[in-house]
C-alpha cells in the first residue's frame, strides 16, 4: 500500500496480503486420492469372440475379474484468505464418495453402475464416466484432472476434453 493516495492498509489476514493488494490470489491445485475395487469384462458385443480376445486379452474373461483402482481427483482454485484452503479436502472426499465411489466400490461395472450402462468398461470410459458425475457436484470448484490407475503399470488421465 502507499503511493496510491489511500492510507496504508491495516488489514492483514494472511502475511503480506491485504484486500487492497494488487497481488493476484495464488491459484493451487489440490488432490484427493481415493481407492475402490470393482469387477468388469471388457467386451464389445459387436465384435466376434476371437476379435474380443485379441483386443482385450485377460480383460475379456467371460466370468469377470477385478482390479484395485486408485483415483486421484484434482481441483484447482484460489487459496481462500480465511481458511488458507482451495477447498476442504474432507468435503471433496464426501462428494467423490457420494457421486462415484459408493456406486462403484465392490460393484461390477458391466452390471451395477448406472453411469456405465451400455459403455465398454475400459479405464478410458470409466474415467470419463466418473468425470461426468463429479464435475457438476464440485462446482464452483474447478475439477481439472482425474488420474485413475487400473494396475500398478497402467493409468489414464482425463481433463474434461
Ligand atoms: Ni480388466
GROMACS .gro file of N, CA and C and ligand atoms in nm:
model
  484
    1UNK      N    1   0.083  -0.120   0.000
    1UNK     CA    2   0.000   0.000   0.000
    1UNK      C    3   0.087   0.125   0.000
    2UNK      N    4   0.026   0.236  -0.027
    2UNK     CA    5   0.101   0.360  -0.031
    2UNK      C    6   0.127   0.399  -0.175
    3UNK      N    7   0.133   0.527  -0.197
    3UNK     CA    8   0.162   0.574  -0.331
    3UNK      C    9   0.040   0.580  -0.419
    4UNK      N   10  -0.075   0.535  -0.367
    4UNK     CA   11  -0.197   0.540  -0.449
    4UNK      C   12  -0.301   0.634  -0.387
    5UNK      N   13  -0.258   0.717  -0.286
    5UNK     CA   14  -0.350   0.813  -0.226
    5UNK      C   15  -0.432   0.755  -0.113
    6UNK      N   16  -0.429   0.616  -0.099
    6UNK     CA   17  -0.505   0.556   0.011
    6UNK      C   18  -0.416   0.545   0.134
    7UNK      N   19  -0.478   0.547   0.253
    7UNK     CA   20  -0.396   0.522   0.372
    7UNK      C   21  -0.344   0.379   0.369
    8UNK      N   22  -0.236   0.352   0.441
    8UNK     CA   23  -0.184   0.215   0.442
    8UNK      C   24  -0.289   0.117   0.490
    9UNK      N   25  -0.293   0.004   0.430
    9UNK     CA   26  -0.391  -0.099   0.468
    9UNK      C   27  -0.352  -0.160   0.602
   10UNK      N   28  -0.449  -0.168   0.693
   10UNK     CA   29  -0.421  -0.225   0.826
   10UNK      C   30  -0.467  -0.370   0.833
   11UNK      N   31  -0.543  -0.413   0.735
   11UNK     CA   32  -0.600  -0.548   0.742
   11UNK      C   33  -0.494  -0.649   0.697
   12UNK      N   34  -0.467  -0.745   0.782
   12UNK     CA   35  -0.369  -0.848   0.748
   12UNK      C   36  -0.431  -0.984   0.781
   13UNK      N   37  -0.487  -1.048   0.681
   13UNK     CA   38  -0.549  -1.177   0.706
   13UNK      C   39  -0.442  -1.285   0.694
   14UNK      N   40  -0.366  -1.277   0.591
   14UNK     CA   41  -0.253  -1.366   0.572
   14UNK      C   42  -0.129  -1.278   0.563
   15UNK      N   43  -0.012  -1.330   0.595
   15UNK     CA   44   0.108  -1.249   0.590
   15UNK      C   45   0.127  -1.188   0.450
   16UNK      N   46   0.162  -1.066   0.447
   16UNK     CA   47   0.196  -0.998   0.322
   16UNK      C   48   0.078  -0.985   0.227
   17UNK      N   49  -0.043  -0.997   0.278
   17UNK     CA   50  -0.157  -0.984   0.188
   17UNK      C   51  -0.254  -0.885   0.251
   18UNK      N   52  -0.312  -0.800   0.172
   18UNK     CA   53  -0.422  -0.719   0.220
   18UNK      C   54  -0.525  -0.715   0.109
   19UNK      N   55  -0.650  -0.690   0.144
   19UNK     CA   56  -0.757  -0.695   0.043
   19UNK      C   57  -0.738  -0.594  -0.069
   20UNK      N   58  -0.656  -0.493  -0.047
   20UNK     CA   59  -0.637  -0.391  -0.149
   20UNK      C   60  -0.515  -0.419  -0.235
   21UNK      N   61  -0.447  -0.525  -0.204
   21UNK     CA   62  -0.324  -0.555  -0.275
   21UNK      C   63  -0.354  -0.587  -0.421
   22UNK      N   64  -0.262  -0.547  -0.506
   22UNK     CA   65  -0.277  -0.579  -0.648
   22UNK      C   66  -0.227  -0.720  -0.676
   23UNK      N   67  -0.167  -0.784  -0.576
   23UNK     CA   68  -0.115  -0.919  -0.597
   23UNK      C   69  -0.231  -1.014  -0.624
   24UNK      N   70  -0.228  -1.089  -0.736
   24UNK     CA   71  -0.339  -1.181  -0.760
   24UNK      C   72  -0.338  -1.294  -0.657
   25UNK      N   73  -0.457  -1.349  -0.632
   25UNK     CA   74  -0.468  -1.462  -0.541
   25UNK      C   75  -0.388  -1.579  -0.599
   26UNK      N   76  -0.308  -1.643  -0.517
   26UNK     CA   77  -0.239  -1.762  -0.569
   26UNK      C   78  -0.339  -1.872  -0.600
   27UNK      N   79  -0.318  -1.940  -0.711
   27UNK     CA   80  -0.407  -2.048  -0.753
   27UNK      C   81  -0.332  -2.180  -0.739
   28UNK      N   82  -0.394  -2.274  -0.670
   28UNK     CA   83  -0.327  -2.400  -0.636
   28UNK      C   84  -0.417  -2.516  -0.677
   29UNK      N   85  -0.357  -2.625  -0.720
   29UNK     CA   86  -0.431  -2.749  -0.747
   29UNK      C   87  -0.412  -2.845  -0.630
   30UNK      N   88  -0.522  -2.892  -0.573
   30UNK     CA   89  -0.516  -2.988  -0.462
   30UNK      C   90  -0.575  -3.120  -0.509
   31UNK      N   91  -0.524  -3.229  -0.453
   31UNK     CA   92  -0.563  -3.362  -0.500
   31UNK      C   93  -0.599  -3.451  -0.383
   32UNK      N   94  -0.710  -3.521  -0.398
   32UNK     CA   95  -0.753  -3.621  -0.301
   32UNK      C   96  -0.744  -3.758  -0.367
   33UNK      N   97  -0.675  -3.852  -0.302
   33UNK     CA   98  -0.664  -3.989  -0.355
   33UNK      C   99  -0.773  -4.076  -0.296
   34UNK      N  100  -0.838  -4.152  -0.382
   34UNK     CA  101  -0.944  -4.244  -0.339
   34UNK      C  102  -0.910  -4.384  -0.392
   35UNK      N  103  -0.964  -4.483  -0.326
   35UNK     CA  104  -0.942  -4.623  -0.368
   35UNK      C  105  -1.078  -4.691  -0.384
   36UNK      N  106  -1.085  -4.779  -0.481
   36UNK     CA  107  -1.203  -4.866  -0.489
   36UNK      C  108  -1.163  -4.992  -0.563
   37UNK      N  109  -1.238  -5.098  -0.545
   37UNK     CA  110  -1.216  -5.214  -0.632
   37UNK      C  111  -1.347  -5.253  -0.695
   38UNK      N  112  -1.335  -5.305  -0.816
   38UNK     CA  113  -1.455  -5.333  -0.894
   38UNK      C  114  -1.423  -5.440  -0.998
   39UNK      N  115  -1.531  -5.506  -1.042
   39UNK     CA  116  -1.518  -5.610  -1.144
   39UNK      C  117  -1.561  -5.555  -1.279
   40UNK      N  118  -1.509  -5.617  -1.384
   40UNK     CA  119  -1.558  -5.581  -1.517
   40UNK      C  120  -1.525  -5.692  -1.617
   41UNK      N  121  -1.584  -5.679  -1.732
   41UNK     CA  122  -1.542  -5.755  -1.850
   41UNK      C  123  -1.536  -5.656  -1.965
   42UNK      N  124  -1.419  -5.644  -2.023
   42UNK     CA  125  -1.406  -5.554  -2.137
   42UNK      C  126  -1.440  -5.634  -2.262
   43UNK      N  127  -1.555  -5.603  -2.319
   43UNK     CA  128  -1.610  -5.685  -2.427
   43UNK      C  129  -1.696  -5.596  -2.516
   44UNK      N  130  -1.676  -5.608  -2.645
   44UNK     CA  131  -1.762  -5.534  -2.739
   44UNK      C  132  -1.851  -5.635  -2.810
   45UNK      N  133  -1.982  -5.635  -2.778
   45UNK     CA  134  -2.072  -5.737  -2.836
   45UNK      C  135  -2.084  -5.727  -2.988
   46UNK      N  136  -2.041  -5.616  -3.044
   46UNK     CA  137  -2.049  -5.601  -3.190
   46UNK      C  138  -1.937  -5.677  -3.262
   47UNK      N  139  -1.837  -5.723  -3.185
   47UNK     CA  140  -1.724  -5.793  -3.246
   47UNK      C  141  -1.732  -5.942  -3.217
   48UNK      N  142  -1.659  -6.022  -3.295
   48UNK     CA  143  -1.656  -6.167  -3.272
   48UNK      C  144  -1.580  -6.197  -3.143
   49UNK      N  145  -1.601  -6.320  -3.092
   49UNK     CA  146  -1.527  -6.362  -2.972
   49UNK      C  147  -1.377  -6.357  -2.996
   50UNK      N  148  -1.335  -6.399  -3.116
   50UNK     CA  149  -1.192  -6.401  -3.147
   50UNK      C  150  -1.135  -6.259  -3.144
   51UNK      N  151  -1.211  -6.166  -3.203
   51UNK     CA  152  -1.166  -6.027  -3.207
   51UNK      C  153  -1.162  -5.968  -3.065
   52UNK      N  154  -1.261  -6.001  -2.984
   52UNK     CA  155  -1.262  -5.954  -2.846
   52UNK      C  156  -1.141  -6.005  -2.768
   53UNK      N  157  -1.110  -6.134  -2.787
   53UNK     CA  158  -0.995  -6.192  -2.718
   53UNK      C  159  -0.866  -6.124  -2.763
   54UNK      N  160  -0.858  -6.101  -2.893
   54UNK     CA  161  -0.736  -6.039  -2.948
   54UNK      C  162  -0.720  -5.896  -2.894
   55UNK      N  163  -0.831  -5.823  -2.889
   55UNK     CA  164  -0.824  -5.682  -2.848
   55UNK      C  165  -0.804  -5.665  -2.698
   56UNK      N  166  -0.875  -5.746  -2.620
   56UNK     CA  167  -0.886  -5.716  -2.477
   56UNK      C  168  -0.816  -5.817  -2.387
   57UNK      N  169  -0.771  -5.930  -2.444
   57UNK     CA  170  -0.691  -6.026  -2.367
   57UNK      C  171  -0.761  -6.072  -2.240
   58UNK      N  172  -0.686  -6.067  -2.128
   58UNK     CA  173  -0.738  -6.115  -2.000
   58UNK      C  174  -0.862  -6.037  -1.956
   59UNK      N  175  -0.870  -5.911  -1.995
   59UNK     CA  176  -0.983  -5.827  -1.952
   59UNK      C  177  -1.112  -5.867  -2.023
   60UNK      N  178  -1.103  -5.962  -2.119
   60UNK     CA  179  -1.222  -6.012  -2.187
   60UNK      C  180  -1.275  -6.140  -2.121
   61UNK      N  181  -1.213  -6.186  -2.017
   61UNK     CA  182  -1.257  -6.308  -1.947
   61UNK      C  183  -1.408  -6.307  -1.924
   62UNK      N  184  -1.480  -6.410  -1.974
   62UNK     CA  185  -1.627  -6.408  -1.968
   62UNK      C  186  -1.683  -6.398  -1.826
   63UNK      N  187  -1.614  -6.459  -1.729
   63UNK     CA  188  -1.669  -6.461  -1.593
   63UNK      C  189  -1.612  -6.352  -1.503
   64UNK      N  190  -1.581  -6.239  -1.564
   64UNK     CA  191  -1.539  -6.120  -1.489
   64UNK      C  192  -1.401  -6.135  -1.426
   65UNK      N  193  -1.348  -6.026  -1.381
   65UNK     CA  194  -1.227  -6.021  -1.299
   65UNK      C  195  -1.225  -5.882  -1.237
   66UNK      N  196  -1.141  -5.863  -1.138
   66UNK     CA  197  -1.143  -5.735  -1.067
   66UNK      C  198  -1.011  -5.661  -1.075
   67UNK      N  199  -1.018  -5.535  -1.040
   67UNK     CA  200  -0.897  -5.452  -1.026
   67UNK      C  201  -0.909  -5.371  -0.899
   68UNK      N  202  -0.794  -5.338  -0.841
   68UNK     CA  203  -0.788  -5.242  -0.732
   68UNK      C  204  -0.751  -5.107  -0.793
   69UNK      N  205  -0.849  -5.021  -0.803
   69UNK     CA  206  -0.829  -4.893  -0.872
   69UNK      C  207  -0.784  -4.786  -0.771
   70UNK      N  208  -0.704  -4.694  -0.822
   70UNK     CA  209  -0.668  -4.573  -0.747
   70UNK      C  210  -0.714  -4.455  -0.830
   71UNK      N  211  -0.781  -4.362  -0.765
   71UNK     CA  212  -0.835  -4.245  -0.836
   71UNK      C  213  -0.787  -4.118  -0.767
   72UNK      N  214  -0.714  -4.034  -0.840
   72UNK     CA  215  -0.669  -3.904  -0.788
   72UNK      C  216  -0.757  -3.795  -0.847
   73UNK      N  217  -0.823  -3.720  -0.760
   73UNK     CA  218  -0.917  -3.616  -0.802
   73UNK      C  219  -0.854  -3.480  -0.772
   74UNK      N  220  -0.829  -3.400  -0.877
   74UNK     CA  221  -0.759  -3.273  -0.861
   74UNK      C  222  -0.851  -3.155  -0.889
   75UNK      N  223  -0.852  -3.062  -0.795
   75UNK     CA  224  -0.936  -2.942  -0.804
   75UNK      C  225  -0.846  -2.820  -0.792
   76UNK      N  226  -0.872  -2.722  -0.878
   76UNK     CA  227  -0.786  -2.604  -0.885
   76UNK      C  228  -0.867  -2.482  -0.845
   77UNK      N  229  -0.802  -2.392  -0.772
   77UNK     CA  230  -0.872  -2.269  -0.737
   77UNK      C  231  -0.785  -2.176  -0.656
   78UNK      N  232  -0.836  -2.056  -0.630
   78UNK     CA  233  -0.763  -1.961  -0.548
   78UNK      C  234  -0.759  -2.007  -0.402
   79UNK      N  235  -0.653  -1.973  -0.334
   79UNK     CA  236  -0.642  -2.005  -0.192
   79UNK      C  237  -0.728  -1.906  -0.115
   80UNK      N  238  -0.825  -1.959  -0.041
   80UNK     CA  239  -0.917  -1.875   0.035
   80UNK      C  240  -0.843  -1.806   0.150
   81UNK      N  241  -0.859  -1.675   0.160
   81UNK     CA  242  -0.788  -1.598   0.262
   81UNK      C  243  -0.825  -1.642   0.403
   82UNK      N  244  -0.951  -1.679   0.422
   82UNK     CA  245  -1.000  -1.707   0.556
   82UNK      C  246  -0.952  -1.842   0.606
   83UNK      N  247  -0.951  -1.942   0.514
   83UNK     CA  248  -0.918  -2.078   0.555
   83UNK      C  249  -0.776  -2.119   0.517
   84UNK      N  250  -0.720  -2.052   0.415
   84UNK     CA  251  -0.592  -2.098   0.363
   84UNK      C  252  -0.603  -2.220   0.275
   85UNK      N  253  -0.727  -2.262   0.245
   85UNK     CA  254  -0.752  -2.379   0.161
   85UNK      C  255  -0.806  -2.336   0.024
   86UNK      N  256  -0.785  -2.421  -0.077
   86UNK     CA  257  -0.861  -2.408  -0.202
   86UNK      C  258  -1.003  -2.459  -0.176
   87UNK      N  259  -1.012  -2.575  -0.115
   87UNK     CA  260  -1.140  -2.627  -0.066
   87UNK      C  261  -1.110  -2.728   0.042
   88UNK      N  262  -1.210  -2.761   0.119
   88UNK     CA  263  -1.195  -2.858   0.227
   88UNK      C  264  -1.184  -2.997   0.165
   89UNK      N  265  -1.069  -3.061   0.183
   89UNK     CA  266  -1.050  -3.192   0.120
   89UNK      C  267  -1.145  -3.297   0.179
   90UNK      N  268  -1.190  -3.275   0.302
   90UNK     CA  269  -1.290  -3.366   0.360
   90UNK      C  270  -1.422  -3.355   0.286
   91UNK      N  271  -1.458  -3.231   0.248
   91UNK     CA  272  -1.581  -3.211   0.171
   91UNK      C  273  -1.567  -3.272   0.032
   92UNK      N  274  -1.448  -3.258  -0.027
   92UNK     CA  275  -1.424  -3.319  -0.159
   92UNK      C  276  -1.436  -3.471  -0.151
   93UNK      N  277  -1.378  -3.529  -0.048
   93UNK     CA  278  -1.385  -3.675  -0.029
   93UNK      C  279  -1.532  -3.719  -0.024
   94UNK      N  280  -1.614  -3.643   0.049
   94UNK     CA  281  -1.755  -3.678   0.063
   94UNK      C  282  -1.827  -3.674  -0.073
   95UNK      N  283  -1.798  -3.572  -0.152
   95UNK     CA  284  -1.859  -3.563  -0.286
   95UNK      C  285  -1.817  -3.682  -0.371
   96UNK      N  286  -1.687  -3.716  -0.367
   96UNK     CA  287  -1.638  -3.826  -0.452
   96UNK      C  288  -1.698  -3.959  -0.405
   97UNK      N  289  -1.715  -3.974  -0.276
   97UNK     CA  290  -1.778  -4.096  -0.225
   97UNK      C  291  -1.923  -4.105  -0.271
   98UNK      N  292  -1.997  -3.995  -0.252
   98UNK     CA  293  -2.140  -3.998  -0.282
   98UNK      C  294  -2.168  -4.013  -0.431
   99UNK      N  295  -2.088  -3.944  -0.513
   99UNK     CA  296  -2.116  -3.941  -0.657
   99UNK      C  297  -2.050  -4.053  -0.735
  100UNK      N  298  -1.944  -4.113  -0.678
  100UNK     CA  299  -1.872  -4.213  -0.757
  100UNK      C  300  -1.840  -4.339  -0.675
  101UNK      N  301  -1.757  -4.326  -0.572
  101UNK     CA  302  -1.701  -4.445  -0.508
  101UNK      C  303  -1.811  -4.536  -0.451
  102UNK      N  304  -1.912  -4.478  -0.388
  102UNK     CA  305  -2.019  -4.561  -0.331
  102UNK      C  306  -2.096  -4.637  -0.439
  103UNK      N  307  -2.094  -4.586  -0.562
  103UNK     CA  308  -2.167  -4.652  -0.671
  103UNK      C  309  -2.085  -4.761  -0.739
  104UNK      N  310  -1.951  -4.757  -0.720
  104UNK     CA  311  -1.867  -4.850  -0.797
  104UNK      C  312  -1.782  -4.943  -0.711
  105UNK      N  313  -1.760  -4.907  -0.584
  105UNK     CA  314  -1.674  -4.991  -0.500
  105UNK      C  315  -1.743  -5.125  -0.471
  106UNK      N  316  -1.671  -5.235  -0.496
  106UNK     CA  317  -1.724  -5.371  -0.479
  106UNK      C  318  -1.843  -5.397  -0.571
  107UNK      N  319  -1.844  -5.328  -0.685
  107UNK     CA  320  -1.952  -5.348  -0.782
  107UNK      C  321  -1.894  -5.401  -0.913
  108UNK      N  322  -1.985  -5.435  -1.003
  108UNK     CA  323  -1.948  -5.482  -1.137
  108UNK      C  324  -1.982  -5.370  -1.235
  109UNK      N  325  -1.881  -5.321  -1.304
  109UNK     CA  326  -1.904  -5.208  -1.396
  109UNK      C  327  -2.003  -5.242  -1.507
  110UNK      N  328  -2.005  -5.368  -1.549
  110UNK     CA  329  -2.095  -5.406  -1.659
  110UNK      C  330  -2.241  -5.415  -1.614
  111UNK      N  331  -2.263  -5.447  -1.485
  111UNK     CA  332  -2.398  -5.479  -1.440
  111UNK      C  333  -2.457  -5.378  -1.342
  112UNK      N  334  -2.374  -5.319  -1.259
  112UNK     CA  335  -2.425  -5.249  -1.139
  112UNK      C  336  -2.421  -5.097  -1.145
  113UNK      N  337  -2.349  -5.040  -1.239
  113UNK     CA  338  -2.315  -4.898  -1.229
  113UNK      C  339  -2.399  -4.816  -1.328
  114UNK      N  340  -2.493  -4.736  -1.279
  114UNK     CA  341  -2.584  -4.666  -1.370
  114UNK      C  342  -2.513  -4.582  -1.476
  115UNK      N  343  -2.407  -4.511  -1.438
  115UNK     CA  344  -2.345  -4.422  -1.537
  115UNK      C  345  -2.254  -4.495  -1.636
  116UNK      N  346  -2.241  -4.628  -1.621
  116UNK     CA  347  -2.163  -4.706  -1.718
  116UNK      C  348  -2.252  -4.794  -1.806
  117UNK      N  349  -2.382  -4.777  -1.794
  117UNK     CA  350  -2.475  -4.862  -1.870
  117UNK      C  351  -2.450  -4.847  -2.021
  118UNK      N  352  -2.430  -4.959  -2.089
  118UNK     CA  353  -2.412  -4.956  -2.233
  118UNK      C  354  -2.275  -4.910  -2.279
  119UNK      N  355  -2.181  -4.896  -2.185
  119UNK     CA  356  -2.047  -4.849  -2.220
  119UNK      C  357  -1.947  -4.960  -2.191
  120UNK      N  358  -1.851  -4.982  -2.279
  120UNK     CA  359  -1.747  -5.082  -2.254
  120UNK      C  360  -1.658  -5.030  -2.140
  121UNK      N  361  -1.646  -5.106  -2.029
  121UNK     CA  362  -1.579  -5.051  -1.910
  121UNK      C  363  -1.426  -5.057  -1.916
  122UNK      N  364  -1.371  -4.993  -2.017
  122UNK     CA  365  -1.226  -4.970  -2.018
  122UNK      C  366  -1.195  -4.859  -1.918
  123UNK      N  367  -1.069  -4.846  -1.882
  123UNK     CA  368  -1.031  -4.737  -1.791
  123UNK      C  369  -1.064  -4.602  -1.853
  124UNK      N  370  -1.048  -4.590  -1.985
  124UNK     CA  371  -1.079  -4.464  -2.052
  124UNK      C  372  -1.226  -4.427  -2.031
  125UNK      N  373  -1.315  -4.523  -2.055
  125UNK     CA  374  -1.457  -4.493  -2.041
  125UNK      C  375  -1.498  -4.474  -1.895
  126UNK      N  376  -1.433  -4.548  -1.805
  126UNK     CA  377  -1.465  -4.532  -1.662
  126UNK      C  378  -1.427  -4.392  -1.615
  127UNK      N  379  -1.309  -4.346  -1.653
  127UNK     CA  380  -1.264  -4.216  -1.602
  127UNK      C  381  -1.351  -4.102  -1.659
  128UNK      N  382  -1.397  -4.117  -1.781
  128UNK     CA  383  -1.486  -4.016  -1.838
  128UNK      C  384  -1.622  -4.019  -1.767
  129UNK      N  385  -1.671  -4.141  -1.737
  129UNK     CA  386  -1.797  -4.153  -1.664
  129UNK      C  387  -1.789  -4.090  -1.526
  130UNK      N  388  -1.679  -4.115  -1.457
  130UNK     CA  389  -1.662  -4.057  -1.323
  130UNK      C  390  -1.655  -3.905  -1.333
  131UNK      N  391  -1.583  -3.855  -1.432
  131UNK     CA  392  -1.574  -3.709  -1.451
  131UNK      C  393  -1.714  -3.647  -1.464
  132UNK      N  394  -1.797  -3.708  -1.545
  132UNK     CA  395  -1.931  -3.652  -1.569
  132UNK      C  396  -2.015  -3.652  -1.442
  133UNK      N  397  -1.991  -3.747  -1.353
  133UNK     CA  398  -2.063  -3.749  -1.226
  133UNK      C  399  -2.010  -3.642  -1.130
  134UNK      N  400  -1.879  -3.623  -1.131
  134UNK     CA  401  -1.817  -3.536  -1.031
  134UNK      C  402  -1.820  -3.389  -1.068
  135UNK      N  403  -1.800  -3.359  -1.194
  135UNK     CA  404  -1.772  -3.220  -1.233
  135UNK      C  405  -1.882  -3.124  -1.188
  136UNK      N  406  -2.010  -3.153  -1.211
  136UNK     CA  407  -2.114  -3.059  -1.168
  136UNK      C  408  -2.122  -3.048  -1.016
  137UNK      N  409  -2.090  -3.156  -0.945
  137UNK     CA  410  -2.103  -3.156  -0.799
  137UNK      C  411  -1.990  -3.077  -0.732
  138UNK      N  412  -1.880  -3.062  -0.801
  138UNK     CA  413  -1.764  -2.993  -0.743
  138UNK      C  414  -1.774  -2.842  -0.767
  139UNK      N  415  -1.849  -2.799  -0.869
  139UNK     CA  416  -1.865  -2.656  -0.895
  139UNK      C  417  -1.915  -2.582  -0.772
  140UNK      N  418  -1.873  -2.458  -0.742
  140UNK     CA  419  -1.791  -2.375  -0.830
  140UNK      C  420  -1.642  -2.410  -0.828
  141UNK      N  421  -1.602  -2.509  -0.747
  141UNK     CA  422  -1.465  -2.558  -0.760
  141UNK      C  423  -1.443  -2.610  -0.901
  142UNK      N  424  -1.320  -2.603  -0.946
  142UNK     CA  425  -1.292  -2.642  -1.084
  142UNK      C  426  -1.219  -2.776  -1.085
  143UNK      N  427  -1.291  -2.881  -1.124
  143UNK     CA  428  -1.226  -3.011  -1.143
  143UNK      C  429  -1.133  -2.999  -1.262
  144UNK      N  430  -1.005  -3.024  -1.242
  144UNK     CA  431  -0.910  -3.007  -1.354
  144UNK      C  432  -0.850  -3.136  -1.403
  145UNK      N  433  -0.847  -3.239  -1.317
  145UNK     CA  434  -0.786  -3.364  -1.365
  145UNK      C  435  -0.829  -3.483  -1.281
  146UNK      N  436  -0.852  -3.593  -1.349
  146UNK     CA  437  -0.867  -3.723  -1.284
  146UNK      C  438  -0.754  -3.812  -1.335
  147UNK      N  439  -0.689  -3.879  -1.243
  147UNK     CA  440  -0.591  -3.981  -1.281
  147UNK      C  441  -0.639  -4.111  -1.218
  148UNK      N  442  -0.654  -4.215  -1.299
  148UNK     CA  443  -0.702  -4.342  -1.246
  148UNK      C  444  -0.608  -4.455  -1.285
  149UNK      N  445  -0.562  -4.526  -1.184
  149UNK     CA  446  -0.474  -4.643  -1.203
  149UNK      C  447  -0.560  -4.768  -1.200
  150UNK      N  448  -0.547  -4.850  -1.306
  150UNK     CA  449  -0.617  -4.979  -1.307
  150UNK      C  450  -0.526  -5.089  -1.253
  151UNK      N  451  -0.397  -5.078  -1.283
  151UNK     CA  452  -0.296  -5.170  -1.230
  151UNK      C  453  -0.176  -5.083  -1.193
  152UNK      N  454  -0.077  -5.141  -1.125
  152UNK     CA  455   0.042  -5.061  -1.092
  152UNK      C  456   0.114  -5.009  -1.217
  153UNK      N  457   0.085  -5.068  -1.334
  153UNK     CA  458   0.155  -5.027  -1.455
  153UNK      C  459   0.073  -4.943  -1.551
  154UNK      N  460  -0.058  -4.942  -1.535
  154UNK     CA  461  -0.144  -4.873  -1.632
  154UNK      C  462  -0.230  -4.768  -1.566
  155UNK      N  463  -0.224  -4.646  -1.618
  155UNK     CA  464  -0.316  -4.543  -1.569
  155UNK      C  465  -0.363  -4.456  -1.682
  156UNK      N  466  -0.476  -4.390  -1.658
  156UNK     CA  467  -0.533  -4.296  -1.755
  156UNK      C  468  -0.551  -4.161  -1.687
  157UNK      N  469  -0.544  -4.057  -1.768
  157UNK     CA  470  -0.567  -3.921  -1.718
  157UNK      C  471  -0.678  -3.859  -1.801
  158UNK      N  472  -0.762  -3.779  -1.735
  158UNK     CA  473  -0.867  -3.708  -1.810
  158UNK      C  474  -0.882  -3.568  -1.754
  159UNK      N  475  -0.891  -3.471  -1.846
  159UNK     CA  476  -0.903  -3.331  -1.806
  159UNK      C  477  -1.030  -3.267  -1.861
  160UNK      N  478  -1.126  -3.350  -1.904
  160UNK     CA  479  -1.257  -3.296  -1.940
  160UNK      C  480  -1.274  -3.264  -2.088
  161UNK      N  481  -1.174  -3.295  -2.171
  161UNK     CA  482  -1.189  -3.262  -2.314
  161UNK      C  483  -1.277  -3.365  -2.385
  162LIG    NI1  484  -0.954  -5.565  -1.656
   0.00000   0.00000   0.00000
